[in-house]
Amino acid sequence: MGKRKVGALEKVEADLPNLQNKIRRDPESYREEFLLQYRHYESQRDIFMSSPASVTAAGPISLRELVDFLAHVIDCYPALASTFPEDLVQLLTLHHTGLEPELREKLVGSLVLLRKKEVIDSSVLLQALFPILTTTPSKSLRALLFQKILSDLRSSNTKTTNHRLNRTIQTVLFNILTSDRSSVKGIWAVKLTRELWKRQIWTDSKTVEIMKEASLADNAKVAIGGARFFLGGDKEREELDDESSDEGDGIDLGKLKHQTGVTKKTKKKAKALNKAVATVRKKERKKGQPHPLNFSALHLLHDPQGLAESLFSKHLNKTSSKLNLEQKLLVLQLVSRLIGLHKLTIINIYSYFLKYLTPRQPSVTSFLASLAQASHSLVPPDALEPLIQKIANEFVSEAAAAEVASAGLNAIREICTRQPLAMSDTLLQDLVMYRKSKDKGTMMAAKGLLSLYREVGADMLKKRDRGKEATIGLKSGERKEKRFGEVEGGEIEGLELLEEWKAEERRKRREARGEVEGGIGEDEEEEDEEDWGAWDVEEDDSESSGGWISVGSEDEIDISDDDDNPPSKRAKIGESPANVEEKARDMSNTRKTSNLATTRILTPADLAKLQELKLQASVDKLMGRSRKRQAKERDTDAPLTATDIESIAFLSAGKDKEARLAKAAAGREGREDFKSKKAKKQEEKKSSTTNKQKARKKNFLMTLGKAKGKQKRSLVETRKVLKGHLERQKRGGRRGNQG
C-alpha cells in the first residue's frame, strides 16, 4: 500500500487525525511516523516534568494532542510504548493540582481508553484514579473521576462477576474507612459503595461491612452516609429495579378483572383494581426475586447486636457526640430498626427515649416511630410500660389537641402491636374510652387500639368491649393470654385457602352426583389423578381403596367429646349462655391449624392453585372486600415512619375549611370532571352546537322582545304557531331535510 505525500503547507496538527487513521489501517507501514511522534511526546513530557509552569498549549503540537494521539494507536505498537501508561499515571498523580483542566481531563480519558483497549488492567486504572479522587480540590475533576471509576466497575461486572477486582477495591475502601475514622475521605467510599449496591453490582456481606465501618466513623458526614445506606439503600435498589423490570410477570389480568369486576363497572372500581393489581404484582416480584433482592443490607450484617450497641454508645448516649438532633434521629432510626428486625436487647435505649416524649419536642412523631420500631415480643414489658404511661400522660388527655391525641394513640397501638404485654388493664380501659370522642382522628385511633386488643388480649377488656368473636374465643379456650417470650409455630402461608377450596370442590362434586357427605372417597381419587396426571403416588392412609371412608376436611365431621349432645349447626349468639357455649365449641372445632401439608403431598397443581388463591385474597383485601382487619396481618418487620404515626391526624377538626378543601382538591388531580353521557358524546363529535344550546347561551336583553311578543299572543295565534312547528318537524325543518 503506497503512502500519500504530505503537502508542505498542511498544518502539522491536522496530520495527527489523518496519521491515526492510517496507522489503524496499516501499522507497519507507518512505523517511522509513529516513532517520530513518540519521540516528540517524550521531549514534551521531559520538559513538563522539569518545569510544569513553562509548558503551554501554544506550539505546533501540544502535549494534550500528542497524548490523545498515542492513546488511540498505542495498542498497535505495544513493545515500543510499554511505559506510556505509567507516564500518564505519574503525570496525573504528581501534577493533577497544577494541570490545565483540558489536559487533566485528556489524561483521565486516555487512561480509560487504554483500559478499554486492554492495554492496562482495571485494578491499575482504579488504583491510579481513586487516590486522586480523595485528595484533589477540584470539584469537576472529582465528578469526572467518580463517573469513570463507577463506569469501569460496571463494565467489569457486566458479563460475569469479577470477584478478584471487587475484593481488591472493597479492601481499598475498607482500609480508607478504618485507617482514619475522622477523615472526610471516607465519604467517597460511602458514595461509591452505595451506588454499586443500588445497581446490584456489589451485593455481598463485604459491602455491608464497609458501610458498617462508615456508620461508626467519627466524621459526621461519613457516619450519616452509612446510616442512610442502611435505612434507604434497599428501597433505592428496589425502585431502580422496578423501573427497569418488565411488567409482564405471568399474572392473568383478564381473568383477574373478570373475577373482581362482576358488578357495575365504574372508573373508581377500575382505578382501585389497577392499583391493587400493581401492589400485588410488586409484592410477587419481591418474593420471586433471586438472591440480590431477597437479602437486604440489614440481614447481611454479621453482628447486628454489636453494631446496635456501638452506634448507641458512640453517637447517642455519648455527651461529646458531634451530631445534631436531625443526625441523631437518623442514627436512632437505624438502631431501632436493627432492634426490631433482629429482636435485639438493649435495655438502655428505652430510658433514652423518656426525655424526648413530649408534644413540644421537634420531630416528636419520628421519635415515637423509632420507639415503636424498637419494640418486639422479647422486650421485657417492664421496660416499655413507663414509656406507654408517659405517652398517655403527655399526649392523650382532654386538654391535648386532637392531632396530638391521635398521634399518641397511634404510637401506643404500634408499640402494643409488637409487645401487647406492655399495656396495663387500667390504662387500656381508660384509652379505649376515647372511642367516644367527638374528634374523628382520636375516635378512629382509639377504635384501632380496641380492635388490636380484641385480637391479642381480649381478657384485658371489659365484657362489653370484647365483641362477639373475642367473647366466643375466650369461652372456647381458643384465645388465651399470651405469655412473655412465647412464639407461635409457623406454617405454609395461605394453606388454609387451599384447604377450603379443596373442601368446596369436593362438596360440589358430591352435589353433582347426588351423594351425601361422608361417602366413598372417589372424589379424592379423581382429584389426585387430575393433579398429578401420569404420576402415581400412594398415600399412607390408603384413601384410594374402595372400602375406606373419605375424610374431606374437619368441618365435615364432629370432633366433640360429648357424643350425646352434638353441637348445633346454626347456633346463634345472644339468646342464652348455652347457645354461646355451643357456638364456641363449633368455632374451636373448625378453627384448627391446617394439616394439609402434613397429611398429603402438595402437587405442582396444588402449588399453582395456592398461588392463585393467595393472589385473589390479596386483591380482595386491597379492594376492601374483607369486612374485618386482622391485627396480626400487619407486618411488624416493615419500617415504621412518622407518616404512619400521623396517618389519621388530618381527620381531626383542627384544620380550617380552606386547608380541608385544599387537601381534597390535591387528591383529585388527574381526575376528569363529572359529565353526563350526552355531554361526553357531544365533545367527541366536535360539531357545532344546536339552536337550543345557542338560545340557552343567548344574551338576556336580546330575548326580551321575543318574550314580550309571546305574552301578547292570542289563543288563535298560539295555535297557529304550534301547528306550524309540528308541520316543520314532519318535513325535516324549514329546509325540508327529511332523511
XYZ file of C-alpha atoms in Angstrom:
739
model
C 0.000 0.000 0.000
C 1.538 3.289 -1.149
C 1.857 6.310 1.091
C 0.480 9.693 0.124
C 2.981 12.558 0.333
C 2.056 15.252 2.829
C 1.732 18.761 1.416
C 4.237 21.295 2.693
C 1.604 23.853 3.632
C -0.548 21.417 5.627
C -0.560 22.071 9.340
C 1.224 19.536 11.475
C -1.617 19.260 13.984
C -4.009 18.450 11.146
C -1.826 15.451 10.305
C -2.393 13.658 13.617
C -6.005 12.534 12.965
C -5.026 11.544 9.420
C -1.949 9.683 10.633
C -4.023 7.966 13.329
C -6.418 6.681 10.684
C -3.562 5.371 8.541
C -1.817 3.649 11.450
C -5.023 1.867 12.367
C -5.208 0.513 8.798
C -1.541 -0.437 8.302
C 0.638 -0.156 11.443
C 3.888 -1.498 9.937
C 3.944 0.923 7.014
C 3.765 3.952 9.320
C 6.108 2.751 11.995
C 8.657 5.550 11.414
C 5.996 8.273 11.592
C 4.749 6.826 14.884
C 8.285 6.779 16.314
C 8.737 10.406 15.296
C 5.592 11.457 17.153
C 6.505 9.308 20.154
C 9.937 10.983 20.433
C 8.166 14.313 20.179
C 5.918 13.253 23.064
C 8.941 12.186 25.181
C 10.602 15.546 24.699
C 7.388 17.375 25.655
C 6.980 15.115 28.706
C 10.560 15.717 29.900
C 10.141 19.466 29.525
C 6.912 19.349 31.507
C 8.353 17.201 34.284
C 11.339 19.539 34.673
C 9.284 22.750 34.593
C 5.490 22.292 34.619
C 4.775 26.033 34.503
C 6.755 26.597 31.275
C 4.639 24.276 29.111
C 1.669 25.883 27.361
C -0.780 24.851 24.687
C 0.946 27.123 22.148
C 3.152 25.482 19.529
C 2.785 23.185 16.522
C 1.548 20.226 18.557
C 0.598 20.445 22.218
C 1.154 17.736 24.812
C -2.595 17.172 25.039
C -2.881 16.342 21.320
C 0.107 14.002 21.483
C -1.344 12.131 24.465
C -4.668 11.781 22.659
C -2.947 10.510 19.504
C -0.786 7.941 21.316
C -3.683 6.656 23.415
C -5.635 5.780 20.258
C -2.815 3.923 18.476
C -0.670 2.611 21.336
C -2.193 -0.863 21.071
C -0.684 -1.221 17.587
C 2.890 -0.950 18.985
C 2.808 -2.490 22.477
C 6.575 -3.160 22.581
C 7.604 0.393 21.623
C 5.397 2.201 24.151
C 5.210 -0.090 27.128
C 5.928 2.771 29.538
C 3.240 5.094 28.172
C 0.508 4.203 30.745
C 2.997 4.610 33.606
C 3.919 8.070 32.308
C 0.250 9.127 32.277
C -0.303 7.841 35.810
C 2.817 9.676 37.014
C 1.785 12.925 35.317
C -1.710 12.745 36.779
C -0.634 11.713 40.276
C 2.121 14.296 40.753
C 0.670 17.307 38.941
C -3.130 16.946 38.993
C -3.474 20.153 41.031
C -1.433 22.311 38.602
C -2.508 20.859 35.254
C -4.784 22.719 32.889
C -8.375 21.404 33.051
C -8.329 20.281 29.402
C -5.013 18.421 29.740
C -6.145 16.882 33.012
C -9.376 15.567 31.501
C -7.444 14.269 28.488
C -5.074 12.304 30.726
C -8.013 10.697 32.569
C -9.793 9.931 29.296
C -6.615 8.414 27.828
C -6.211 6.084 30.806
C -9.826 4.962 30.453
C -9.272 4.412 26.725
C -6.201 2.285 27.444
C -8.325 0.228 29.823
C -10.960 -0.326 27.110
C -8.221 -1.425 24.715
C -7.000 -3.815 27.457
C -3.557 -2.229 27.481
C -3.868 -1.871 31.261
C -5.912 -3.773 33.814
C -8.915 -2.419 35.740
C -7.067 -2.697 39.039
C -4.250 -0.486 37.675
C -6.730 2.122 36.493
C -8.760 2.190 39.698
C -5.729 2.241 41.981
C -4.429 5.210 39.989
C -7.676 7.207 39.971
C -9.052 6.579 43.455
C -6.224 8.288 45.438
C -6.655 11.360 43.237
C -10.418 11.290 43.863
C -9.907 11.544 47.625
C -7.222 14.271 47.518
C -7.954 16.643 44.630
C -9.560 20.006 45.478
C -11.149 20.333 42.023
C -14.890 19.663 42.074
C -15.088 18.995 38.324
C -12.202 16.513 38.486
C -13.841 14.682 41.410
C -17.086 14.324 39.457
C -15.195 13.065 36.396
C -13.139 10.540 38.369
C -16.177 9.232 40.258
C -18.050 8.726 36.997
C -15.103 6.921 35.357
C -14.495 4.646 38.360
C -18.160 3.705 38.590
C -18.395 3.102 34.844
C -15.307 0.859 34.845
C -16.612 -1.231 37.736
C -19.950 -1.658 35.994
C -18.345 -2.721 32.717
C -16.012 -5.135 34.523
C -19.012 -6.902 36.117
C -21.333 -6.883 33.114
C -20.902 -10.398 31.742
C -19.702 -12.162 34.870
C -18.884 -11.003 38.370
C -15.221 -10.014 38.614
C -14.607 -11.279 42.146
C -10.892 -10.535 42.139
C -11.367 -6.877 41.163
C -14.286 -6.454 43.576
C -12.285 -7.831 46.502
C -9.367 -5.532 45.670
C -11.493 -2.379 45.543
C -13.508 -3.393 48.618
C -10.282 -3.835 50.551
C -9.120 -0.370 49.462
C -12.394 1.212 50.570
C -12.398 -0.692 53.856
C -8.837 0.463 54.633
C -9.746 4.079 53.872
C -12.558 3.964 56.437
C -10.633 2.129 59.157
C -7.247 3.844 58.820
C -8.507 7.307 59.776
C -12.050 7.402 61.150
C -12.093 11.186 61.455
C -11.061 11.838 57.827
C -13.547 13.134 55.286
C -12.037 10.857 52.611
C -14.384 8.101 53.683
C -17.350 9.913 52.123
C -16.163 8.772 48.680
C -16.052 5.170 49.855
C -19.640 5.602 51.064
C -20.831 7.159 47.788
C -19.155 4.563 45.605
C -20.363 1.607 47.691
C -23.918 2.914 47.858
C -24.080 3.444 44.103
C -22.732 -0.033 43.371
C -25.200 -1.552 45.854
C -28.077 0.297 44.209
C -27.094 -1.031 40.797
C -26.732 -4.581 42.215
C -23.065 -4.842 41.285
C -21.971 -5.377 44.890
C -24.471 -7.441 46.873
C -22.322 -9.428 49.295
C -21.668 -9.138 53.010
C -18.285 -7.430 52.458
C -20.151 -4.435 51.042
C -22.325 -4.292 54.149
C -19.230 -4.452 56.363
C -17.798 -1.411 54.543
C -20.959 0.576 55.277
C -20.958 -0.705 58.842
C -17.493 0.810 59.362
C -18.732 4.015 57.729
C -21.639 4.309 60.178
C -19.164 4.022 63.084
C -16.868 6.774 61.737
C -16.048 9.873 63.797
C -16.753 12.199 60.889
C -20.418 13.243 60.904
C -20.875 13.172 57.116
C -19.399 9.687 56.772
C -21.425 8.321 59.693
C -24.712 9.758 58.409
C -23.915 8.420 54.921
C -23.558 4.929 56.368
C -26.796 5.287 58.356
C -28.709 6.470 55.301
C -27.451 3.444 53.385
C -28.959 1.004 55.882
C -32.208 2.970 56.092
C -32.774 3.617 52.386
C -30.307 1.603 50.297
C -32.671 -1.328 49.751
C -35.522 0.986 48.767
C -33.336 2.726 46.171
C -32.322 -0.645 44.750
C -35.942 -1.826 44.506
C -37.067 1.428 42.860
C -34.287 1.161 40.288
C -35.215 -2.465 39.656
C -38.917 -1.574 39.303
C -38.073 0.998 36.649
C -36.019 -1.468 34.628
C -38.110 -4.594 35.190
C -40.625 -5.853 32.680
C -44.295 -5.632 33.578
C -45.267 -8.979 32.118
C -44.745 -11.366 35.010
C -47.284 -14.069 34.198
C -50.342 -12.676 36.013
C -53.570 -13.215 34.098
C -55.037 -9.721 34.306
C -58.039 -10.572 32.139
C -59.142 -13.307 34.475
C -58.500 -11.116 37.497
C -60.583 -8.270 36.112
C -63.379 -10.675 35.278
C -63.406 -12.064 38.813
C -63.340 -8.684 40.522
C -65.482 -6.704 38.090
C -68.674 -8.731 38.011
C -70.624 -5.782 39.448
C -71.325 -2.448 37.792
C -68.219 -1.072 36.100
C -67.166 2.385 37.269
C -63.998 4.404 36.977
C -63.492 4.260 40.709
C -63.569 0.453 40.778
C -61.322 0.197 37.729
C -58.792 2.547 39.312
C -58.902 0.617 42.587
C -58.426 -2.656 40.701
C -55.408 -1.374 38.790
C -53.849 -0.097 41.998
C -54.485 -3.402 43.758
C -53.015 -5.417 40.880
C -49.937 -3.171 40.781
C -49.410 -3.618 44.516
C -49.819 -7.393 44.367
C -47.537 -7.595 41.324
C -44.851 -5.660 43.146
C -45.126 -7.961 46.161
C -44.941 -11.050 43.961
C -41.843 -9.702 42.235
C -40.197 -9.162 45.596
C -40.990 -12.709 46.715
C -39.832 -14.327 43.486
C -36.624 -12.390 43.040
C -33.232 -14.121 43.367
C -30.520 -13.632 45.974
C -29.669 -9.923 45.495
C -33.158 -8.707 46.371
C -34.046 -11.399 48.882
C -31.466 -10.223 51.414
C -31.331 -6.605 52.470
C -28.293 -4.939 53.952
C -29.698 -5.307 57.475
C -29.953 -9.086 57.048
C -26.349 -9.446 55.827
C -24.791 -7.991 58.984
C -22.513 -10.428 60.822
C -23.040 -8.890 64.276
C -26.182 -6.716 64.441
C -26.114 -6.711 68.255
C -22.582 -5.328 68.318
C -23.383 -2.707 65.682
C -26.504 -1.513 67.514
C -24.648 -1.244 70.831
C -21.727 0.600 69.206
C -23.983 3.086 67.422
C -25.985 3.781 70.567
C -22.965 4.242 72.822
C -20.925 6.274 70.316
C -23.454 8.592 68.672
C -26.469 8.730 71.013
C -25.531 8.023 74.614
C -22.240 9.901 74.451
C -22.348 13.534 75.588
C -19.400 14.528 73.376
C -21.134 13.400 70.162
C -20.796 15.882 67.288
C -24.109 15.000 65.672
C -27.016 17.441 65.706
C -30.596 16.459 66.538
C -31.551 15.550 62.969
C -28.465 13.370 62.546
C -29.035 11.720 65.913
C -32.578 10.945 64.837
C -31.275 9.103 61.755
C -28.906 7.029 63.887
C -31.744 6.346 66.341
C -33.943 5.120 63.498
C -31.167 2.752 62.393
C -30.645 1.397 65.918
C -34.375 0.890 66.458
C -34.668 -0.780 63.050
C -31.906 -3.219 63.984
C -33.514 -3.946 67.353
C -36.936 -4.607 65.870
C -35.745 -6.643 62.896
C -33.261 -8.891 64.708
C -35.113 -8.825 68.073
C -32.103 -7.457 69.915
C -31.998 -6.495 73.575
C -30.601 -3.059 74.500
C -32.375 -2.009 77.672
C -30.660 1.404 77.950
C -32.282 2.717 74.795
C -35.768 2.752 76.319
C -34.735 5.097 79.117
C -33.077 7.272 76.433
C -36.493 7.864 74.837
C -38.049 9.319 78.003
C -36.710 12.877 77.604
C -37.978 13.164 74.029
C -41.592 12.017 74.564
C -43.278 15.436 74.867
C -45.548 17.176 72.332
C -43.220 20.207 72.340
C -40.253 18.145 71.129
C -39.313 18.817 67.466
C -39.879 15.767 65.224
C -41.621 14.000 68.084
C -43.517 11.685 65.708
C -40.192 10.373 64.416
C -39.151 9.575 67.982
C -42.478 7.807 68.526
C -41.986 5.784 65.338
C -38.456 4.831 66.418
C -39.734 3.721 69.816
C -42.374 1.539 68.163
C -39.737 0.011 65.871
C -37.527 -0.783 68.843
C -40.323 -2.815 70.443
C -40.717 -6.527 69.875
C -42.053 -9.582 71.653
C -38.784 -10.259 73.519
C -38.538 -6.814 75.119
C -39.420 -7.013 78.844
C -42.833 -5.386 79.421
C -41.414 -3.570 82.462
C -39.122 -1.580 80.141
C -41.957 -0.413 77.875
C -44.692 0.182 80.445
C -43.245 3.524 81.753
C -42.921 4.782 78.160
C -46.534 3.948 77.331
C -47.641 5.597 80.569
C -45.713 8.769 79.721
C -47.116 8.878 76.171
C -50.616 8.542 77.602
C -49.989 11.300 80.154
C -48.310 13.713 77.735
C -50.299 13.148 74.548
C -53.666 11.570 75.352
C -55.783 13.832 77.525
C -58.833 16.048 77.239
C -56.651 19.164 77.268
C -54.408 17.967 74.424
C -55.039 18.963 70.809
C -56.840 16.484 68.601
C -53.796 15.830 66.406
C -51.622 15.237 69.473
C -54.102 12.774 70.981
C -54.483 10.789 67.753
C -50.687 10.638 67.281
C -50.247 9.417 70.851
C -52.902 6.730 70.490
C -51.371 5.584 67.180
C -47.933 5.325 68.808
C -49.332 3.283 71.705
C -51.117 0.986 69.260
C -47.924 0.411 67.251
C -45.949 -0.401 70.395
C -48.632 -2.767 71.678
C -48.863 -4.472 68.284
C -45.292 -5.622 68.802
C -45.487 -6.194 72.577
C -49.093 -6.460 73.856
C -47.971 -7.274 77.402
C -46.637 -3.740 77.917
C -50.175 -2.396 78.455
C -51.884 -2.440 81.853
C -55.604 -3.199 82.289
C -56.466 0.166 83.868
C -54.679 2.247 81.228
C -56.171 0.209 78.390
C -59.730 0.691 79.637
C -59.040 4.418 80.015
C -57.662 4.760 76.465
C -60.482 2.731 74.929
C -62.986 5.289 76.267
C -61.640 7.802 73.719
C -63.546 5.939 71.010
C -66.494 8.130 72.011
C -64.537 11.302 71.295
C -66.145 13.867 69.005
C -62.896 14.252 67.083
C -62.752 11.801 64.211
C -58.992 11.208 64.313
C -58.952 10.484 68.040
C -62.021 8.285 67.740
C -60.518 6.169 64.949
C -57.172 5.823 66.769
C -58.954 4.604 69.907
C -61.017 2.136 67.863
C -57.812 0.832 66.305
C -56.389 0.168 69.777
C -59.638 -1.561 70.774
C -59.581 -3.758 67.649
C -55.978 -4.727 68.383
C -56.698 -5.942 71.903
C -59.796 -7.805 70.788
C -57.346 -9.973 68.860
C -54.310 -10.172 71.150
C -55.649 -9.514 74.655
C -59.412 -9.685 74.895
C -59.256 -10.727 78.554
C -57.896 -7.257 79.429
C -61.054 -5.573 78.093
C -64.383 -5.254 79.772
C -67.028 -7.707 78.635
C -69.000 -5.070 76.765
C -65.895 -4.075 74.748
C -64.732 -7.553 73.733
C -67.038 -8.120 70.781
C -68.701 -11.289 69.584
C -65.713 -13.189 68.197
C -63.429 -12.379 71.120
C -66.092 -13.487 73.603
C -66.584 -16.772 71.768
C -62.843 -17.298 71.511
C -62.337 -16.782 75.252
C -65.147 -19.173 76.145
C -63.889 -21.858 73.775
C -60.326 -21.520 75.001
C -59.016 -20.663 71.532
C -57.792 -17.239 72.612
C -55.539 -17.488 75.614
C -53.367 -14.952 77.328
C -50.019 -14.801 75.587
C -47.027 -15.269 77.843
C -43.758 -13.373 77.604
C -41.386 -14.915 75.051
C -43.995 -17.233 73.566
C -43.546 -17.799 69.810
C -46.194 -19.216 67.503
C -45.324 -22.083 65.188
C -45.162 -21.249 61.503
C -46.868 -22.924 58.565
C -47.174 -22.508 54.801
C -48.665 -19.113 54.036
C -52.202 -19.312 52.653
C -52.514 -23.087 53.116
C -55.950 -22.724 54.724
C -57.193 -21.109 51.489
C -56.173 -24.198 49.531
C -57.829 -26.497 52.065
C -61.089 -24.519 51.918
C -61.023 -24.586 48.125
C -60.488 -28.361 48.074
C -63.351 -28.901 50.518
C -65.626 -26.725 48.385
C -64.686 -28.619 45.223
C -65.413 -31.964 46.883
C -68.772 -30.680 48.089
C -69.701 -29.529 44.578
C -68.778 -32.908 43.099
C -70.873 -34.735 45.676
C -73.839 -32.465 44.992
C -73.459 -33.049 41.258
C -73.551 -36.848 41.806
C -76.364 -36.567 44.344
C -74.355 -38.146 47.147
C -74.429 -37.368 50.861
C -71.491 -36.186 52.945
C -69.071 -38.812 54.126
C -69.445 -41.081 51.081
C -66.872 -43.282 49.435
C -63.606 -41.452 48.660
C -63.952 -41.382 44.865
C -63.649 -37.614 44.631
C -60.252 -37.551 46.316
C -59.030 -40.282 43.964
C -60.238 -38.248 40.968
C -58.578 -35.161 42.424
C -55.244 -36.957 42.694
C -55.491 -38.184 39.094
C -56.298 -34.683 37.810
C -53.461 -33.023 39.723
C -50.660 -35.482 39.162
C -51.586 -36.653 35.696
C -49.324 -39.619 34.994
C -47.760 -39.637 38.469
C -48.768 -42.493 40.777
C -48.362 -41.580 44.430
C -49.715 -43.900 47.090
C -50.718 -42.201 50.304
C -50.147 -43.747 53.707
C -53.770 -43.734 54.815
C -54.912 -45.661 51.669
C -57.688 -43.221 50.854
C -57.942 -44.584 47.320
C -59.061 -48.030 48.487
C -62.742 -48.631 47.921
C -63.699 -49.714 51.431
C -62.452 -46.678 53.333
C -64.457 -43.588 54.217
C -63.180 -40.264 52.811
C -62.475 -37.503 55.356
C -62.587 -34.296 53.357
C -61.978 -31.613 55.994
C -62.583 -31.013 59.664
C -65.861 -29.171 59.096
C -67.483 -32.308 57.645
C -67.298 -34.325 60.872
C -67.811 -33.713 64.570
C -64.776 -33.949 66.808
C -66.635 -33.441 70.070
C -66.058 -35.353 73.284
C -69.771 -35.318 74.025
C -71.416 -37.967 71.835
C -74.914 -37.420 73.225
C -75.193 -33.689 72.590
C -73.642 -32.768 69.226
C -73.277 -29.012 68.601
C -75.925 -27.270 66.559
C -75.023 -26.157 63.034
C -76.953 -22.873 63.291
C -76.309 -21.742 66.852
C -76.966 -18.029 67.398
C -75.433 -15.563 69.784
C -77.228 -13.553 72.432
C -80.128 -15.859 73.244
C -78.682 -17.884 76.126
C -75.329 -18.940 77.612
C -75.898 -22.462 76.306
C -76.060 -21.170 72.735
C -72.844 -19.241 73.261
C -71.068 -22.343 74.536
C -72.353 -24.425 71.612
C -71.130 -21.801 69.145
C -67.792 -21.692 70.922
C -67.401 -25.445 70.577
C -68.221 -25.192 66.869
C -65.592 -22.499 66.317
C -62.978 -24.375 68.344
C -63.587 -27.441 66.184
C -63.473 -25.647 62.864
C -60.623 -23.223 63.617
C -57.684 -25.529 63.780
C -54.299 -25.328 62.166
C -54.409 -26.655 58.638
C -52.865 -30.132 58.481
C -52.962 -30.402 54.702
C -49.186 -30.174 54.368
C -48.644 -32.970 56.903
C -51.263 -35.414 55.581
C -50.665 -35.286 51.831
C -48.017 -34.301 49.303
C -48.725 -30.969 47.615
C -48.642 -31.412 43.835
C -47.485 -28.791 41.330
C -51.153 -28.165 40.561
C -51.796 -27.563 44.273
C -48.949 -25.062 44.463
C -50.185 -23.237 41.354
C -53.701 -23.067 42.784
C -52.308 -21.881 46.121
C -50.531 -19.029 44.357
C -53.742 -18.079 42.546
C -55.783 -18.137 45.756
C -53.226 -16.004 47.579
C -53.271 -13.519 44.722
C -57.059 -13.350 44.782
C -57.104 -12.915 48.570
C -54.602 -10.063 48.328
C -56.677 -8.305 45.678
C -59.868 -8.784 47.712
C -58.170 -7.275 50.731
C -56.895 -4.268 48.795
C -60.281 -3.790 47.121
C -61.948 -3.585 50.539
C -63.922 -6.823 50.332
C -62.689 -8.093 53.695
C -65.104 -6.979 56.351
C -62.610 -7.077 59.234
C -58.964 -6.192 59.562
C -56.806 -8.604 61.459
C -54.154 -7.060 63.690
C -51.837 -9.978 63.024
C -51.794 -9.230 59.290
C -49.657 -6.136 59.837
C -46.013 -6.774 59.014
C -44.138 -5.756 62.139
C -40.785 -6.139 60.338
C -41.654 -3.352 57.895
C -40.052 0.055 58.606
C -42.229 2.498 60.531
C -42.094 6.212 59.747
C -43.514 9.399 61.214
C -46.164 9.361 58.472
C -47.612 6.156 59.931
C -47.950 7.814 63.330
C -49.633 10.857 61.762
C -51.769 8.702 59.465
C -55.228 9.814 60.657
C -54.327 13.109 62.329
C -55.616 15.005 59.283
C -59.127 13.852 60.168
C -59.072 15.970 63.307
C -61.143 19.134 63.344
C -58.182 21.416 63.998
C -57.768 22.367 60.319
C -59.791 25.176 58.845
C -62.105 24.803 55.901
C -59.569 26.101 53.372
C -56.984 23.507 54.417
C -59.501 20.680 54.166
C -60.654 21.855 50.728
C -57.057 22.134 49.549
C -56.331 18.563 50.707
C -59.475 17.312 48.963
C -58.502 19.117 45.742
C -54.998 17.642 45.901
C -56.477 14.156 45.876
C -58.498 14.897 42.747
C -55.569 15.670 40.484
C -55.774 13.868 37.177
C -59.473 13.124 37.600
C -61.938 14.141 34.881
C -64.844 16.456 35.632
C -68.218 14.806 36.021
C -70.289 14.983 32.836
C -73.309 13.169 31.509
C -73.042 10.657 28.690
C -74.769 13.090 26.350
C -72.200 15.797 27.086
C -69.315 13.358 26.566
C -70.733 12.236 23.213
C -71.168 15.850 22.192
C -67.498 16.531 22.969
C -66.382 13.506 20.964
C -68.358 14.630 17.887
C -66.592 18.021 17.784
C -69.567 19.537 15.932
C -71.350 22.862 16.286
C -73.996 23.409 18.948
C -77.749 23.130 18.346
C -80.136 26.078 18.194
C -81.482 25.145 21.604
C -77.960 25.308 23.097
C -77.324 28.623 21.382
C -80.605 30.017 22.676
C -79.634 28.936 26.197
C -76.418 30.993 25.981
C -78.027 33.983 24.266
C -77.839 37.378 25.917
C -80.914 38.053 28.040
C -81.522 41.543 26.639
C -81.701 40.119 23.114
C -84.557 37.813 24.128
C -86.770 40.469 25.751
C -88.533 41.494 22.514
C -89.468 37.946 21.585
C -90.664 37.229 25.121
C -92.942 40.282 25.096
C -94.374 39.231 21.734
C -95.193 35.776 23.110
C -97.087 37.303 26.009
C -99.365 39.301 23.660
C -100.347 36.315 21.501
C -103.946 35.251 21.393
C -105.051 31.630 21.547
C -105.582 31.549 17.788
C -102.054 32.841 17.127
C -100.561 30.406 19.608
C -102.429 27.538 17.937
C -101.139 28.652 14.559
C -97.516 28.816 15.721
C -97.646 25.360 17.328
C -99.299 23.856 14.256
C -96.581 25.285 12.020
C -93.921 23.917 14.329
C -95.358 20.407 14.076
C -95.552 20.617 10.276
C -91.934 21.739 10.045
C -90.866 18.852 12.221
C -92.605 16.382 9.917
C -90.894 17.663 6.781
C -87.487 17.976 8.455
C -87.270 21.646 9.367
C -87.602 24.801 7.305
C -85.305 23.433 4.606
C -87.145 20.137 4.380
C -84.101 17.987 5.260
C -86.047 14.785 5.538
C -83.972 11.641 5.532
